[in-house]
Short mmCIF file of C-alpha atoms and ligand atoms in Angstrom, two decimals:
data_model
loop_
_atom_site.label_atom_id
_atom_site.label_comp_id
_atom_site.label_asym_id
_atom_site.label_seq_id
_atom_site.Cartn_x
_atom_site.Cartn_y
_atom_site.Cartn_z
CA MET R 1 0.00 0.00 0.00
CA THR R 2 1.18 3.52 -0.72
CA THR R 3 2.09 5.57 2.28
CA PRO R 4 0.60 9.00 1.64
CA ALA R 5 2.85 12.02 1.67
CA ARG R 6 2.45 13.92 4.93
CA SER R 7 0.15 16.91 4.91
CA GLY R 8 1.50 20.23 3.79
CA VAL R 9 2.48 21.69 7.16
CA PHE R 10 5.18 19.13 7.90
CA ASP R 11 8.70 19.60 6.62
CA THR R 12 9.94 16.15 7.63
CA VAL R 13 8.73 12.55 7.98
CA THR R 14 7.38 11.20 11.26
CA ASP R 15 9.91 9.56 13.57
CA ARG R 16 9.51 5.78 13.34
CA ARG R 17 9.22 5.54 17.13
CA VAL R 18 6.27 7.92 17.05
CA GLU R 19 4.55 5.77 14.45
CA GLU R 20 5.03 2.69 16.59
CA PHE R 21 3.95 4.44 19.75
CA THR R 22 0.83 6.04 18.35
CA GLU R 23 -0.54 3.34 16.06
CA SER R 24 -3.90 1.78 16.87
CA VAL R 25 -4.31 -0.45 13.84
CA SER R 26 -2.94 -3.43 15.77
CA PHE R 27 -6.20 -3.46 17.74
CA ASP R 28 -8.73 -1.23 15.97
CA ARG R 29 -8.58 -3.40 12.83
CA ARG R 30 -11.45 -5.25 14.49
CA LEU R 31 -13.63 -2.30 13.48
CA TYR R 32 -13.00 -2.76 9.76
CA ALA R 33 -16.42 -4.05 8.74
CA HIS R 34 -18.20 -1.36 10.75
CA ASP R 35 -15.90 1.36 9.46
CA ILE R 36 -16.69 0.28 5.90
CA ARG R 37 -20.41 0.24 6.62
CA GLY R 38 -20.16 3.81 7.97
CA SER R 39 -18.14 4.96 4.96
CA ILE R 40 -20.58 3.49 2.46
CA ALA R 41 -23.49 5.26 4.19
CA HIS R 42 -21.46 8.50 4.18
CA ALA R 43 -20.64 8.17 0.46
CA GLU R 44 -24.26 7.43 -0.45
CA MET R 45 -25.37 10.46 1.54
CA LEU R 46 -22.76 12.63 -0.22
CA ALA R 47 -24.32 11.55 -3.51
CA THR R 48 -27.82 12.33 -2.24
CA VAL R 49 -26.81 15.91 -1.47
CA GLY R 50 -24.91 16.29 -4.73
CA ILE R 51 -21.32 16.39 -3.43
CA LEU R 52 -20.55 13.12 -5.22
CA THR R 53 -22.16 11.84 -8.39
CA ALA R 54 -24.12 8.62 -8.11
CA ALA R 55 -21.42 6.91 -10.19
CA GLU R 56 -18.69 8.10 -7.82
CA ALA R 57 -20.59 6.92 -4.76
CA GLY R 58 -21.24 3.60 -6.48
CA LEU R 59 -17.56 3.18 -7.28
CA ILE R 60 -16.55 4.08 -3.72
CA SER R 61 -19.07 1.66 -2.19
CA GLN R 62 -18.09 -1.15 -4.53
CA SER R 63 -14.37 -0.64 -3.83
CA LEU R 64 -14.94 -0.44 -0.08
CA ARG R 65 -16.76 -3.78 -0.21
CA GLU R 66 -13.83 -5.32 -2.08
CA ILE R 67 -11.41 -3.94 0.51
CA GLY R 68 -13.61 -5.45 3.22
CA ASP R 69 -13.48 -8.83 1.49
CA ARG R 70 -9.69 -8.59 1.26
CA ILE R 71 -9.41 -7.86 4.97
CA THR R 72 -11.78 -10.73 5.82
CA ALA R 73 -9.72 -13.08 3.66
CA GLY R 74 -6.52 -12.03 5.46
CA LYS R 75 -5.07 -10.62 2.23
CA PHE R 76 -4.65 -7.08 3.46
CA VAL R 77 -1.33 -5.66 4.62
CA PHE R 78 -1.31 -3.43 7.70
CA GLU R 79 1.50 -1.03 8.50
CA ASN R 80 2.08 1.33 11.39
CA SER R 81 2.71 4.35 9.19
CA LEU R 82 -1.03 4.45 8.48
CA GLU R 83 -1.90 4.62 12.18
CA ASP R 84 -5.39 3.14 12.30
CA ILE R 85 -7.91 1.00 10.44
CA HIS R 86 -9.72 4.08 9.17
CA MET R 87 -6.65 5.45 7.39
CA HIS R 88 -5.79 2.01 6.04
CA ILE R 89 -9.17 1.62 4.42
CA GLU R 90 -9.17 5.14 3.02
CA GLN R 91 -5.66 4.74 1.63
CA ALA R 92 -6.53 1.39 0.07
CA LEU R 93 -9.50 3.07 -1.56
CA ILE R 94 -7.32 5.85 -2.95
CA ASP R 95 -4.79 3.29 -4.20
CA GLN R 96 -7.63 1.48 -5.95
CA ILE R 97 -9.63 4.33 -7.49
CA GLY R 98 -7.46 7.45 -7.22
CA ASP R 99 -9.07 10.88 -7.07
CA VAL R 100 -12.62 9.63 -6.51
CA GLY R 101 -11.34 7.90 -3.37
CA ARG R 102 -9.82 11.20 -2.25
CA LYS R 103 -13.35 12.66 -2.00
CA LEU R 104 -14.72 10.18 0.55
CA HIS R 105 -13.50 12.03 3.63
CA THR R 106 -15.50 15.16 2.70
CA GLY R 107 -17.56 16.50 5.59
CA ARG R 108 -16.31 14.09 8.20
CA SER R 109 -13.27 13.61 10.43
CA ARG R 110 -11.70 10.57 11.97
CA ASN R 111 -13.09 11.75 15.29
CA ASP R 112 -16.70 11.18 14.30
CA GLN R 113 -15.69 8.25 12.10
CA VAL R 114 -14.07 6.39 15.02
CA SER R 115 -17.03 7.12 17.24
CA THR R 116 -19.49 5.83 14.65
CA ALA R 117 -17.57 2.67 13.83
CA THR R 118 -17.22 1.92 17.55
CA ARG R 119 -20.94 2.46 18.10
CA LEU R 120 -21.80 0.13 15.23
CA TRP R 121 -19.39 -2.48 16.57
CA ILE R 122 -20.76 -2.27 20.12
CA ARG R 123 -24.32 -2.41 18.83
CA ASP R 124 -23.66 -5.77 17.19
CA ALA R 125 -21.58 -7.04 20.08
CA LEU R 126 -24.28 -6.14 22.63
CA ALA R 127 -26.88 -8.01 20.58
CA ARG R 128 -24.60 -11.07 20.62
CA LEU R 129 -24.04 -10.69 24.33
CA ASP R 130 -27.78 -10.49 24.97
CA GLN R 131 -28.21 -13.79 23.16
CA GLY R 132 -25.41 -15.35 25.19
CA ILE R 133 -27.01 -14.27 28.47
CA ALA R 134 -30.43 -15.49 27.29
CA ASP R 135 -28.87 -18.90 26.57
CA LEU R 136 -27.58 -19.00 30.13
CA GLN R 137 -31.01 -18.09 31.49
CA LEU R 138 -32.49 -20.88 29.40
CA ALA R 139 -29.99 -23.31 30.89
CA PHE R 140 -31.03 -22.27 34.42
CA VAL R 141 -34.74 -22.55 33.59
CA GLY R 142 -34.04 -25.97 32.03
CA ARG R 143 -32.61 -27.08 35.38
CA CYS R 144 -35.90 -26.23 37.12
CA ASP R 145 -37.68 -29.18 35.49
CA HIS R 146 -34.64 -31.39 35.93
CA ASP R 147 -34.37 -30.64 39.65
CA ALA R 148 -38.09 -30.45 40.41
CA GLY R 149 -38.80 -31.06 44.10
CA VAL R 150 -35.16 -30.81 45.23
CA ILE R 151 -34.74 -28.73 48.37
CA LEU R 152 -31.50 -26.92 49.17
CA PRO R 153 -30.39 -24.89 52.15
CA ALA R 154 -30.35 -21.14 51.54
CA TYR R 155 -27.47 -19.39 53.24
CA THR R 156 -26.90 -16.00 54.71
CA HIS R 157 -23.37 -15.28 55.93
CA LEU R 158 -22.70 -18.72 54.42
CA GLN R 159 -24.50 -20.17 57.45
CA ARG R 160 -27.56 -22.35 56.93
CA ALA R 161 -30.63 -20.12 56.97
CA GLN R 162 -33.88 -21.46 55.49
CA PRO R 163 -34.86 -24.19 53.05
CA VAL R 164 -35.56 -23.26 49.43
CA LEU R 165 -36.46 -25.17 46.29
CA ALA R 166 -33.49 -25.74 43.98
CA SER R 167 -35.57 -23.98 41.29
CA HIS R 168 -35.66 -20.90 43.49
CA TYR R 169 -31.86 -20.84 43.29
CA TRP R 170 -31.90 -21.19 39.52
CA LEU R 171 -34.45 -18.43 39.09
CA ALA R 172 -32.45 -16.15 41.37
CA TYR R 173 -29.71 -16.25 38.73
CA CYS R 174 -32.26 -15.68 35.97
CA GLU R 175 -33.26 -12.47 37.74
CA LYS R 176 -29.68 -11.25 38.08
CA PHE R 177 -28.93 -11.93 34.44
CA GLN R 178 -32.21 -10.34 33.42
CA ARG R 179 -31.13 -7.12 35.12
CA ASP R 180 -27.93 -7.34 33.08
CA ARG R 181 -29.99 -7.69 29.92
CA ASP R 182 -32.17 -4.74 30.93
CA ARG R 183 -29.06 -2.64 31.53
CA LEU R 184 -27.78 -3.74 28.16
CA THR R 185 -30.97 -2.62 26.43
CA ASP R 186 -30.80 0.72 28.18
CA CYS R 187 -27.14 1.17 27.28
CA GLN R 188 -27.93 0.16 23.69
CA ARG R 189 -30.23 3.20 23.41
CA ARG R 190 -27.32 5.58 23.88
CA VAL R 191 -24.90 3.49 21.84
CA ASN R 192 -27.39 3.58 19.00
CA THR R 193 -26.97 7.29 18.33
CA CYS R 194 -25.48 8.54 15.11
CA SER R 195 -22.39 10.68 15.69
CA LEU R 196 -21.24 10.79 12.07
CA GLY R 197 -21.38 14.29 10.63
CA SER R 198 -20.10 16.00 13.78
CA ALA R 199 -16.79 16.09 11.93
CA ALA R 200 -13.76 17.04 14.03
CA VAL R 201 -15.37 19.16 16.72
CA ALA R 202 -17.56 21.95 15.35
CA GLY R 203 -19.47 20.29 12.52
CA THR R 204 -18.95 21.17 8.87
CA SER R 205 -19.84 23.81 6.29
CA ILE R 206 -20.43 21.06 3.70
CA PRO R 207 -24.22 20.65 3.24
CA ILE R 208 -24.37 17.06 4.55
CA ASP R 209 -27.62 15.31 5.50
CA ARG R 210 -27.04 13.69 8.87
CA GLU R 211 -30.50 12.21 9.09
CA ASP R 212 -29.95 10.39 5.84
CA VAL R 213 -26.77 8.78 7.23
CA ALA R 214 -28.48 7.86 10.49
CA ARG R 215 -31.30 6.18 8.56
CA ARG R 216 -28.89 4.22 6.39
CA LEU R 217 -27.01 3.00 9.45
CA GLU R 218 -30.23 2.21 11.34
CA PHE R 219 -29.37 4.48 14.24
CA ASN R 220 -32.34 5.50 16.34
CA SER R 221 -31.22 9.04 17.11
CA LEU R 222 -28.86 11.79 16.06
CA SER R 223 -26.25 13.36 18.33
CA ARG R 224 -27.08 17.02 18.97
CA ASN R 225 -23.77 18.63 19.86
CA SER R 226 -20.60 18.14 17.82
CA LEU R 227 -18.34 19.29 20.66
CA ASP R 228 -19.86 16.71 22.98
CA VAL R 229 -19.61 13.90 20.43
CA SER R 230 -16.00 14.58 19.69
CA SER R 231 -15.11 13.82 23.31
CA ASP R 232 -17.85 11.37 24.27
CA ARG R 233 -16.93 7.89 25.41
CA ASP R 234 -19.80 7.47 27.88
CA PHE R 235 -21.22 4.74 25.68
CA VAL R 236 -17.97 2.77 25.88
CA LEU R 237 -17.81 3.12 29.66
CA GLU R 238 -21.43 2.14 30.08
CA THR R 239 -20.86 -0.91 27.93
CA ALA R 240 -17.82 -1.83 30.01
CA PHE R 241 -19.94 -1.49 33.15
CA VAL R 242 -22.69 -3.71 31.77
CA LEU R 243 -20.03 -6.29 30.94
CA THR R 244 -18.57 -5.96 34.42
CA MET R 245 -21.93 -6.69 36.04
CA VAL R 246 -22.34 -9.80 33.88
CA ALA R 247 -18.85 -10.91 34.89
CA GLU R 248 -19.62 -10.24 38.56
CA HIS R 249 -22.76 -12.36 38.40
CA LEU R 250 -20.90 -15.14 36.64
CA SER R 251 -18.20 -14.94 39.27
CA ASN R 252 -20.73 -15.21 42.14
CA TRP R 253 -22.29 -18.25 40.53
CA ALA R 254 -18.89 -19.83 39.82
CA GLU R 255 -17.79 -19.35 43.42
CA GLU R 256 -20.99 -20.94 44.69
CA TRP R 257 -20.63 -23.97 42.46
CA ILE R 258 -16.96 -24.35 43.36
CA LEU R 259 -18.05 -24.60 47.00
CA TRP R 260 -20.92 -26.93 46.19
CA SER R 261 -18.64 -29.29 44.30
CA THR R 262 -16.32 -29.79 47.30
CA VAL R 263 -16.45 -32.94 49.43
CA GLU R 264 -17.36 -30.64 52.31
CA PHE R 265 -20.60 -29.52 50.64
CA ASP R 266 -21.07 -32.47 48.29
CA TYR R 267 -24.09 -30.93 46.54
CA LEU R 268 -22.93 -30.98 42.98
CA ALA R 269 -21.15 -33.11 40.39
CA LEU R 270 -19.67 -30.95 37.63
CA PRO R 271 -19.67 -32.34 34.10
CA HIS R 272 -16.29 -34.04 33.63
CA GLN R 273 -15.66 -32.57 30.20
CA PHE R 274 -15.54 -29.16 31.90
CA CYS R 275 -13.17 -30.20 34.70
CA THR R 276 -9.45 -30.80 34.80
CA GLY R 277 -7.26 -33.29 36.59
CA SER R 278 -4.06 -33.03 38.58
CA SER R 279 -0.64 -34.07 37.31
CA ILE R 280 0.23 -35.63 40.66
CA MET R 281 -2.99 -36.37 42.60
CA PRO R 282 -4.93 -39.02 40.69
CA GLN R 283 -8.25 -38.50 42.47
CA LYS R 284 -8.62 -34.80 41.62
CA ILE R 285 -11.51 -33.41 39.58
CA ASN R 286 -10.82 -29.70 39.59
CA PRO R 287 -13.26 -26.90 38.75
CA ASP R 288 -10.64 -24.88 36.82
CA VAL R 289 -13.18 -23.44 34.39
CA LEU R 290 -15.28 -22.05 37.22
CA GLU R 291 -12.15 -20.72 38.93
CA LEU R 292 -11.12 -18.96 35.72
CA ILE R 293 -14.58 -17.48 35.22
CA ARG R 294 -14.16 -16.08 38.74
CA GLY R 295 -10.57 -15.05 38.01
CA LYS R 296 -11.21 -13.42 34.65
CA THR R 297 -13.74 -11.16 36.33
CA GLY R 298 -10.68 -9.38 37.71
CA ARG R 299 -9.57 -8.23 34.28
CA VAL R 300 -13.08 -7.13 33.32
CA VAL R 301 -13.22 -4.98 36.45
CA GLY R 302 -9.71 -3.75 35.59
CA ASN R 303 -10.81 -2.73 32.10
CA LEU R 304 -13.66 -0.66 33.51
CA GLN R 305 -11.23 0.93 35.95
CA SER R 306 -8.80 1.76 33.10
CA LEU R 307 -11.57 3.43 31.12
CA LEU R 308 -12.78 5.48 34.07
CA VAL R 309 -9.27 6.73 34.72
CA LEU R 310 -8.63 7.24 30.99
CA VAL R 311 -11.30 9.88 30.58
CA LYS R 312 -11.22 11.60 33.94
CA GLY R 313 -8.83 14.40 33.09
CA LEU R 314 -9.86 15.21 29.54
CA PRO R 315 -10.94 18.68 28.49
CA LEU R 316 -13.32 19.04 25.53
CA ALA R 317 -13.10 17.68 22.94
CA TYR R 318 -11.27 14.82 21.16
CA ASN R 319 -7.97 13.89 22.78
CA ARG R 320 -5.71 11.14 21.54
CA ASP R 321 -6.02 9.39 24.91
CA LEU R 322 -9.41 8.19 23.69
CA GLN R 323 -7.76 5.78 21.29
CA GLU R 324 -6.87 3.70 24.35
CA ASP R 325 -10.53 2.83 24.92
CA LYS R 326 -10.56 -0.06 22.48
CA PRO R 327 -8.18 -2.61 24.01
CA ALA R 328 -10.18 -2.46 27.24
CA LEU R 329 -13.52 -2.61 25.45
CA PHE R 330 -12.57 -5.54 23.22
CA ASP R 331 -10.96 -7.46 26.05
CA SER R 332 -14.04 -7.15 28.24
CA PHE R 333 -16.28 -8.38 25.45
CA ASP R 334 -14.02 -11.29 24.56
CA THR R 335 -13.62 -12.31 28.18
CA VAL R 336 -17.30 -12.19 29.09
CA GLU R 337 -18.30 -13.90 25.87
CA SER R 338 -15.91 -16.79 26.46
CA CYS R 339 -17.09 -17.11 30.09
CA LEU R 340 -20.71 -17.29 28.94
CA GLN R 341 -19.89 -19.90 26.33
CA LEU R 342 -18.54 -22.18 29.05
CA ALA R 343 -21.09 -21.31 31.72
CA VAL R 344 -24.03 -22.48 29.59
CA PRO R 345 -22.96 -26.14 29.19
CA ILE R 346 -21.76 -26.30 32.79
CA VAL R 347 -25.12 -25.10 34.12
CA ALA R 348 -26.93 -27.51 31.84
CA GLY R 349 -24.64 -30.47 32.48
CA ALA R 350 -24.07 -30.47 36.25
CA GLU R 351 -25.96 -32.90 38.50
CA LEU R 352 -27.24 -32.15 41.98
CA LYS R 353 -26.27 -34.95 44.37
CA ARG R 354 -29.77 -35.50 45.66
CA GLY R 355 -28.86 -38.23 48.18
CA SER R 356 -26.12 -36.28 49.84
CA ILE R 357 -28.17 -33.06 49.90
CA GLU R 358 -31.15 -34.81 51.43
CA THR R 359 -29.13 -36.61 54.09
CA GLY R 360 -27.81 -33.34 55.44
CA LEU R 361 -30.95 -31.29 55.08
CA GLU R 362 -32.23 -31.63 58.63
CA ARG R 363 -28.94 -30.25 59.97
CA GLY R 364 -28.69 -26.56 60.72
CA TYR R 365 -32.29 -25.93 61.86
CA LEU R 366 -33.55 -24.62 58.53
CA ASP R 367 -37.12 -24.86 59.91
CA ALA R 368 -36.50 -22.63 62.96
CA THR R 369 -37.81 -19.46 61.33
CA THR R 370 -40.94 -21.26 60.13
CA LEU R 371 -41.54 -22.47 63.70
CA MET R 372 -41.13 -18.90 64.93
CA GLU R 373 -43.70 -17.71 62.39
CA TYR R 374 -46.05 -20.49 63.49
CA LEU R 375 -45.82 -19.16 67.07
CA ILE R 376 -46.47 -15.62 65.86
CA GLN R 377 -49.59 -16.85 64.08
CA HIS R 378 -50.69 -18.37 67.37
CA GLY R 379 -50.56 -15.02 69.10
CA VAL R 380 -47.00 -14.93 70.44
CA PRO R 381 -45.33 -11.51 69.92
CA MET R 382 -42.53 -11.77 67.36
CA ARG R 383 -39.64 -11.00 69.75
CA SER R 384 -40.94 -13.51 72.31
CA ALA R 385 -41.36 -16.17 69.62
CA HIS R 386 -37.80 -15.49 68.41
CA HIS R 387 -36.47 -15.98 71.94
CA ALA R 388 -38.55 -19.12 72.56
CA VAL R 389 -37.41 -20.81 69.34
CA GLY R 390 -33.81 -19.89 70.13
CA GLN R 391 -34.17 -21.81 73.38
CA LEU R 392 -35.76 -24.77 71.59
CA VAL R 393 -32.88 -24.82 69.12
CA ASN R 394 -30.43 -24.84 72.03
CA LYS R 395 -32.25 -27.78 73.55
CA ALA R 396 -32.29 -29.69 70.26
CA ARG R 397 -28.61 -28.90 69.69
CA GLN R 398 -27.72 -30.30 73.13
CA ARG R 399 -29.51 -33.52 72.25
CA ASN R 400 -28.11 -33.45 68.74
CA VAL R 401 -31.57 -33.85 67.14
CA PRO R 402 -33.64 -31.76 64.72
CA LEU R 403 -36.50 -29.64 66.10
CA GLY R 404 -39.04 -32.22 64.91
CA GLN R 405 -37.61 -34.76 67.34
CA LEU R 406 -38.22 -32.71 70.44
CA GLY R 407 -41.23 -33.82 72.53
CA LEU R 408 -44.54 -31.97 72.81
CA SER R 409 -43.65 -31.22 76.43
CA ASP R 410 -40.52 -29.36 75.26
CA PHE R 411 -42.68 -27.12 73.09
CA GLN R 412 -45.26 -26.62 75.84
CA GLU R 413 -42.56 -25.70 78.30
CA CYS R 414 -41.77 -22.94 75.88
CA HIS R 415 -45.34 -21.87 75.31
CA ALA R 416 -48.20 -23.45 77.24
CA ASP R 417 -50.80 -23.22 74.44
CA LEU R 418 -48.87 -25.27 71.92
CA ASP R 419 -50.35 -28.56 70.75
CA GLU R 420 -49.53 -31.43 68.35
CA SER R 421 -50.14 -29.21 65.33
CA VAL R 422 -46.72 -27.64 65.89
CA PHE R 423 -45.19 -30.71 64.25
CA GLU R 424 -46.97 -29.79 61.01
CA VAL R 425 -44.46 -27.02 60.29
CA LEU R 426 -41.33 -28.89 61.35
CA GLY R 427 -38.87 -30.51 58.98
CA VAL R 428 -37.69 -28.87 55.76
CA GLU R 429 -40.38 -30.48 53.58
CA ARG R 430 -43.17 -29.03 55.69
CA ALA R 431 -41.34 -25.74 56.17
CA ILE R 432 -41.20 -25.33 52.39
CA GLN R 433 -44.95 -25.91 52.14
CA SER R 434 -45.66 -23.21 54.71
CA PHE R 435 -44.18 -20.32 52.68
CA SER R 436 -46.74 -18.15 50.94
CA SER R 437 -45.50 -14.61 50.19
CA TYR R 438 -45.01 -13.25 46.66
CA GLY R 439 -41.45 -13.93 45.51
CA SER R 440 -40.90 -16.56 48.19
CA THR R 441 -39.85 -20.16 47.69
CA ALA R 442 -43.48 -21.32 48.11
CA PRO R 443 -43.89 -24.11 45.55
CA ALA R 444 -46.91 -22.43 43.91
CA GLN R 445 -44.98 -19.15 43.61
CA VAL R 446 -41.97 -20.87 42.12
CA GLU R 447 -44.14 -22.84 39.66
CA ARG R 448 -45.74 -19.64 38.43
CA GLN R 449 -42.35 -18.00 38.00
CA ILE R 450 -40.93 -20.96 36.10
CA ALA R 451 -43.87 -20.70 33.70
CA ASP R 452 -43.30 -16.93 33.40
CA TRP R 453 -39.63 -17.38 32.60
CA LYS R 454 -40.35 -20.02 29.99
CA ARG R 455 -42.85 -17.73 28.34
CA ARG R 456 -40.58 -14.70 28.49
CA LEU R 457 -37.49 -16.46 27.18
CA ALA R 458 -39.45 -18.10 24.37
CA SER R 459 -40.76 -14.74 23.21
CA ASP R 460 -37.26 -13.22 23.44
CA MET R 461 -36.05 -16.05 21.26
CA GLU R 462 -38.80 -15.48 18.71
CA ALA R 463 -37.90 -11.79 18.63
CA ALA R 464 -34.20 -12.61 18.12
CA ILE R 465 -35.00 -14.98 15.26
CA ALA R 466 -37.24 -12.32 13.68
CA VAL R 467 -34.37 -9.80 13.80
CA GLU R 468 -32.01 -12.36 12.26
CA ASN R 469 -34.43 -13.07 9.42
CA ARG R 470 -35.01 -9.42 8.63
N1 LIG V 501 -6.50 6.46 15.82
C1 LIG V 501 -7.26 7.52 16.40
C2 LIG V 501 -8.31 6.95 17.36
O1 LIG V 501 -8.60 5.81 17.27
C3 LIG V 501 -7.96 8.27 15.33
C4 LIG V 501 -8.43 9.59 15.72
C5 LIG V 501 -7.60 10.56 15.08
N2 LIG V 501 -7.94 11.89 15.32
C6 LIG V 501 -7.02 12.78 15.49
N3 LIG V 501 -7.41 13.95 15.66
N4 LIG V 501 -5.76 12.43 15.53
O2 LIG V 501 -8.83 7.65 18.21
#
């Protein structure tokens, strides 16, 4: 490729070290397809307003598509002297079609060009991410049928608290990931704004039609202030935050399942094709993938941190610092995407160890709170009921039995009015049946929510397929 002569003001070539230090093509080449899409829309608009002839715009678009194909095929040579992907593509165009190619950059600058290509790239990447999270939600909902009727301890402070249905656990993660998807949709609204046509910083005197470009690129709004756009990376930071929350949720889940797969918990068998062995200890089945999902969250948090620090000291408007946004952005996407790709089959393929879970279920007094609520419903003030059940738990602990194995006299000692019906709320099975509030682990509540999730995810899927088939 021809290296263009430097612009008129310079009397000497750029120092090679500067070229190496300032290049971004080594990472921003990932934007090539989106840059080309933006340039084609720009060229077509220039023809609409009469700056280019239709034939010129056609030639430019056709050549840009060929350049895109060459890049896709790996037949394109990149060199640092051309700084970034945008200059590479423009120079290739000029090499191919000469003076007509020299007209493409009319009425735009790399500042709005970079912003637009990045927005287009993020828009696609967020749609992919949404699908990846939906797949994970589907895997969790799929577990609900698989694990129907299984009861697990819920923990607070990692101490046994109350019994819950296994499905209640799975739907808890569906909720967390749904909030991530909602955040993603909200973030997408601001990403999906057309910044092209803001030019360098103040707009342009060329009679461009920004709305035409926005329509061609399927943006849903038009940026209003060129000075703002030139400096704006909010959409990149927001995206990085959305990705960080997904990573955090994945990390929480991974940590939980690492614990559950230990001999100490013995709740869960991880699918062997997603575990690794030890080079010295023959018995080991290690949850390395889960550990790395937890570990890689660190770099996603780090990327967000880098971006926040990157922009904090910048005056209006474009500053070259902004070029540094892309390594962090791409890395967060790649990392979260690869974590999701592994999380889905692990969630779907793990097996709860029903026997071991059940054997231990009466340990830890998971029914104590239900007993307290039973007392409250029989007229005992809450604080008194709390105290009384605490004493009953102490008694049971001393005898090393569950609450259900205390005698009626023990309960009556605690509260004179109690009768045999107290045993109806004792034991985790019966405790589960006694829940009733909205959002609780009450079986009827959970059933309704499973049905809701199935309906919601199926309609999301239909919508995604409709978009794909457009
Ligand atoms: N490579 C730069 C980036 O990605 C291009 C922007 C160039 N603008 C400029 N005024 N130097 O941000």
